[in-house]
Coordinates of C-alpha atoms in Angstrom, one line a residue:
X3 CA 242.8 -12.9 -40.9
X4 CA 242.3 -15.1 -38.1
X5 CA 243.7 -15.4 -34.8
X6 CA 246.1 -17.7 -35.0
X7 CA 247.6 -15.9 -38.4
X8 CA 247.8 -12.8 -36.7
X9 CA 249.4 -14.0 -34.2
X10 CA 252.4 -15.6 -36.4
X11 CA 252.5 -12.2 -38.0
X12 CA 253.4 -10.4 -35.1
X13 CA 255.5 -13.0 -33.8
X14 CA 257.7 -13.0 -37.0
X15 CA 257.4 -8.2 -36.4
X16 CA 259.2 -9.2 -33.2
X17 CA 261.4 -11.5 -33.7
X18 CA 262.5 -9.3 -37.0
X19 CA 262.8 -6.1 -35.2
X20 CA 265.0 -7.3 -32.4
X21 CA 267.9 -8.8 -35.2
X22 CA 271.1 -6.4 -34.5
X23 CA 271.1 -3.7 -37.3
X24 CA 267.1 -4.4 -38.0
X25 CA 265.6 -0.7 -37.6
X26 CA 262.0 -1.8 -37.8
X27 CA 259.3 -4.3 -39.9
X28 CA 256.2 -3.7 -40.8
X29 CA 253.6 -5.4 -43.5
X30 CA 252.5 -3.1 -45.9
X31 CA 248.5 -3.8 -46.8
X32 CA 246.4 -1.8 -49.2
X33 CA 245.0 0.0 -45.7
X34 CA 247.9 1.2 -44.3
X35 CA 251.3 -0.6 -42.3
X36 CA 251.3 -3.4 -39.9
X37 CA 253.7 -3.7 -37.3
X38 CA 254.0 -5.5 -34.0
X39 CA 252.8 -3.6 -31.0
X40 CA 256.3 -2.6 -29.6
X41 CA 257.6 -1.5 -33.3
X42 CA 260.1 1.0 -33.8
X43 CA 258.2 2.7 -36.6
X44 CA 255.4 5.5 -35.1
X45 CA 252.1 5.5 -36.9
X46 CA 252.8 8.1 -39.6
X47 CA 256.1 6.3 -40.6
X48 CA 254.8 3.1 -40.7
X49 CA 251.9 4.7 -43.5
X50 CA 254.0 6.4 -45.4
X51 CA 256.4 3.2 -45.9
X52 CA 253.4 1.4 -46.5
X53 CA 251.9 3.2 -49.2
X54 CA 255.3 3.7 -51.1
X55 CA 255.9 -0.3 -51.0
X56 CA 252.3 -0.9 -52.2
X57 CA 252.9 1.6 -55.1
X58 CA 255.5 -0.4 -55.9
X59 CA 254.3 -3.4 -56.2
X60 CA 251.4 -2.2 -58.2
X61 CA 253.9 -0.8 -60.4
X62 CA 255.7 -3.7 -61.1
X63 CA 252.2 -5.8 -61.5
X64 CA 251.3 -3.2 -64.1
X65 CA 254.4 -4.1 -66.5
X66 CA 253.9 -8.1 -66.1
X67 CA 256.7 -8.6 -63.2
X68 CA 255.5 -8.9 -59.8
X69 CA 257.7 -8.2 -57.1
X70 CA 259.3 -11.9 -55.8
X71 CA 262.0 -10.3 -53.7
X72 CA 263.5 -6.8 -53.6
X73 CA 266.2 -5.2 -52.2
X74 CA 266.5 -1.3 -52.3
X75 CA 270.2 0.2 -51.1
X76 CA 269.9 3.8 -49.6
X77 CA 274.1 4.6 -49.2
X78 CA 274.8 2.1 -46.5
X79 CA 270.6 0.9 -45.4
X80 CA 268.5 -1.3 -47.0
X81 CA 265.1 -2.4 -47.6
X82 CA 264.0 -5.7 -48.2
X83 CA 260.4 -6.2 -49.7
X84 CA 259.1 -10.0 -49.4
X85 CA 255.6 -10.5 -50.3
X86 CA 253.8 -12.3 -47.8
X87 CA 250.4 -12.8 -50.2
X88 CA 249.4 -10.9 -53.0
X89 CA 247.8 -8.3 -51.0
X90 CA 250.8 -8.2 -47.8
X91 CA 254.1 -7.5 -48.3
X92 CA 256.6 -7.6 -45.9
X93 CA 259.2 -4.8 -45.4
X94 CA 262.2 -4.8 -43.7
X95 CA 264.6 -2.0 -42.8
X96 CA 267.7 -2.3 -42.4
X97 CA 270.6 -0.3 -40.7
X98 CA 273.5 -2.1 -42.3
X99 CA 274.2 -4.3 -45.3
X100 CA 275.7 -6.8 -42.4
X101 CA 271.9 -8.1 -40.6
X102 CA 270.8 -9.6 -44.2
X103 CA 271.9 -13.2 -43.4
X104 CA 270.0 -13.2 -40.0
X105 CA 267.1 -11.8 -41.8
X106 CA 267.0 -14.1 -44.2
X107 CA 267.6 -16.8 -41.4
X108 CA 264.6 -16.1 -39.8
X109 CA 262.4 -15.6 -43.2
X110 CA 263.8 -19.4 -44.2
X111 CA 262.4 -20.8 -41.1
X112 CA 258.9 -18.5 -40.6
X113 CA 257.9 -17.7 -43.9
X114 CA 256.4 -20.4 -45.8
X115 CA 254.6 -21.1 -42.7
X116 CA 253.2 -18.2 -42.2
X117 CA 251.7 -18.2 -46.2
X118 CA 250.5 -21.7 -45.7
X119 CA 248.4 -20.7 -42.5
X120 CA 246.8 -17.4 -44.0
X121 CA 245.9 -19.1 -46.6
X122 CA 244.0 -22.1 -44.8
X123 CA 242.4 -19.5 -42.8
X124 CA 241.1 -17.2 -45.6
X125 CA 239.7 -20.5 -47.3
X126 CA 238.1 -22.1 -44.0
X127 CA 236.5 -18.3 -43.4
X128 CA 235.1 -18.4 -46.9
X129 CA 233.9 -21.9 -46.3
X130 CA 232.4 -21.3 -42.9
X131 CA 230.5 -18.7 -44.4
X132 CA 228.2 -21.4 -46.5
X133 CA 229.6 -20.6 -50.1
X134 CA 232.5 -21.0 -51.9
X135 CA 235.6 -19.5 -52.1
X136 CA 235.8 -16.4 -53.6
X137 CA 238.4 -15.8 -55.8
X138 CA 240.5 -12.9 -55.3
X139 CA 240.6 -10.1 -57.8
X140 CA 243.5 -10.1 -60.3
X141 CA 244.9 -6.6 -59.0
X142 CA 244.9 -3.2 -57.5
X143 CA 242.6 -1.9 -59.8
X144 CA 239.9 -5.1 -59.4
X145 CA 239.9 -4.8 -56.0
X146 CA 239.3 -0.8 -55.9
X147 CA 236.2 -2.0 -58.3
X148 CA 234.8 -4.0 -55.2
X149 CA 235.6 -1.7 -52.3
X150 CA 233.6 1.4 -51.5
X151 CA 234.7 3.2 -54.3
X152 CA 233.7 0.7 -56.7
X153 CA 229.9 2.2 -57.2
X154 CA 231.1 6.1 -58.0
X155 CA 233.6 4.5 -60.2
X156 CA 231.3 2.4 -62.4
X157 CA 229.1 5.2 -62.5
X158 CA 232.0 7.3 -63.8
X159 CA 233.1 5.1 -66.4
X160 CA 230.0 5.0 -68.2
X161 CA 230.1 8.6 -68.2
X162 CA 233.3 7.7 -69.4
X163 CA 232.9 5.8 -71.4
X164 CA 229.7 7.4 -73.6
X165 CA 231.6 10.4 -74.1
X166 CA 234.8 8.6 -75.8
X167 CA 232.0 6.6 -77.6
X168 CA 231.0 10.0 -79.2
X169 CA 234.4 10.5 -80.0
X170 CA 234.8 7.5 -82.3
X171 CA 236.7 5.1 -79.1
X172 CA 234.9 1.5 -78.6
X173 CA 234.0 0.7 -75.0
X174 CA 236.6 -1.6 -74.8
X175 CA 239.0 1.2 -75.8
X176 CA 237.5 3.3 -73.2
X177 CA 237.4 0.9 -70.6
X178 CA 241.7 -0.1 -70.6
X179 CA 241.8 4.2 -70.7
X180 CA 239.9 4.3 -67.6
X181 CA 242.1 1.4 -66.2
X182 CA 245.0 3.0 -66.8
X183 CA 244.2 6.0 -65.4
X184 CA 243.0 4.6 -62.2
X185 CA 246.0 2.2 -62.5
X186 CA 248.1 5.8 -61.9
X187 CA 246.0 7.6 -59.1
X188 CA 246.9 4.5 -57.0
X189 CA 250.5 5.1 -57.9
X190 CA 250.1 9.0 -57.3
X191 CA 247.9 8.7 -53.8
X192 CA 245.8 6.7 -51.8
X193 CA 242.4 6.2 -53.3
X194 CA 239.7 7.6 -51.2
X195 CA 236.6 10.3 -51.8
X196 CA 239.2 12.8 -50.7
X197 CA 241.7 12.3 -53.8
X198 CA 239.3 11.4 -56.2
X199 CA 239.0 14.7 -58.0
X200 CA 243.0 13.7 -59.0
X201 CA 241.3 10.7 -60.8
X202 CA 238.4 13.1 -62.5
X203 CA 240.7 15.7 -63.1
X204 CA 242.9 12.7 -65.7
X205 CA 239.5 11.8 -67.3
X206 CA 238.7 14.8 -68.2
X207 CA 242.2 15.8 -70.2
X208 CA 241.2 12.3 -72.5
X209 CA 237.7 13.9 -73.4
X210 CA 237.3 16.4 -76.2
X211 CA 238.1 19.9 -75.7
X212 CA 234.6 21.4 -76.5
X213 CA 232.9 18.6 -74.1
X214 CA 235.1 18.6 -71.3
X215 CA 232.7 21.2 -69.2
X216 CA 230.0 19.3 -69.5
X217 CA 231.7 15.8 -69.2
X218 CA 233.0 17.3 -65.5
X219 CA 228.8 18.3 -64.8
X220 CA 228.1 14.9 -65.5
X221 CA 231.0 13.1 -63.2
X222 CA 229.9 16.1 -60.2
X223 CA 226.6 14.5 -60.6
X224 CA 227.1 10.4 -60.6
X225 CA 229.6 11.6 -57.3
X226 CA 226.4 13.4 -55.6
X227 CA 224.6 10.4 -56.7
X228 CA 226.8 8.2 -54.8
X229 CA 226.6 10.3 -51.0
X230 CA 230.1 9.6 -51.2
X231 CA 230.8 12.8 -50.5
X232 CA 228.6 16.3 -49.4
X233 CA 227.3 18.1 -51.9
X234 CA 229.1 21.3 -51.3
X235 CA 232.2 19.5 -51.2
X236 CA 231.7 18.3 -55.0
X237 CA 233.6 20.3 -57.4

């Protein structure tokens, strides 16, 4: 994101967070929360909001029905969840039911905006660089694929997928199972080396009893493969 972006992001944080009955704002990313530099939310806070808004919206891509607006009532709070792009969503807590109107006040006036000038910048960055556009994965899942994981978890799903191959699946059968069980560690935890045994661990329980063993050896060994992780720590 460039400059100019950024700073209409934290300009809309601010001007959110100081609304009567606003408790704090934040944009939740696939790396964590983003909030304005004087935000009420700590560090920890503003992860753990993050990472429960981003499970949900890769919930609600999984079944077809991406999140447009949502508004979650906790007794008398609220959250309000506003995507900002397909990968930034915009939360909002609120105190009472009452500081909706001035929210959405602000939103009318700031929002569209806002989109419109991430989006010029991400295309003049991609042009800038002397090729084309890029265009952005489809989902969660794509964009896992492309990230620093990605390599480990290619490696893995040929693994995968030759074993299920054994077991009378097609490769495209083998590849929507390995989809859909990466599809749930992103809803279950944050992807990284450190929770990827959750992911290996799901794999295992769709391979054949009496191969599982050796299915695990072979995973351990595409992981060491990958320096990913040290080899003692490779279970």
């Amino acid at each position: 994101m460039s400059a100019e972006p950024n700073r209409q992001l934290v300009s809309l944080l601010e001007e959110l967070d100081r609304l009567p009955g606003v408790r704090g704002s934040l944009v939740a990313t696939v790396d964590g929360g983003y909030t304005a530099s004087e935000s009420n939310f700590d560090a920890a806070t503003a992860t753990d909001i993050a990472k429960t808004v981003r499970r949900m919206v890769v919930a609600s891509a999984t079944v077809g029905s991406p999140i447009e607006e949502l508004l979650i009532t906790f007794h008398t709070a609220r959250m309000m969840i506003v995507p900002v792009r397909e990968e930034a969503t915009l939360t909002i807590m609120l105190e009472r039911d009452s500081a909706q109107p001035s929210v959405r006040a602000v939103l009318k006036t700031r929002l569209a905006g806002l989109r419109s000038s991430i989006g010029s910048s991400s295309a003049e960055s991609s042009m800038s660089a002397g090729s084309a556009p890029m265009p952005e994965p489809e989902d969660e899942v794509d964009r896992l694929m492309l990230g620093e994981l990605g390599p480990v978890l290619r490696e893995v799903q040929n693994v995968f997928t030759s074993y299920l191959i054994r077991g009378g699946k097609t490769a495209g059968e083998a590849g929507v199972m390995m989809r859909e069980q990466i599809r749930e560690w992103l809803l279950m935890v944050n992807p990284s080396p450190y929770t990827f045994p959750v992911l290996v661990d799901a794999l295992v329980q769709l391979t054949s009893r009496d191969e599982r063993e050796t299915f695990k050896i072979d995973v351990q060994q595409a992981m060491r493969n990958s320096r990913l992780w040290p080899k003692k720590n490779v279970r």
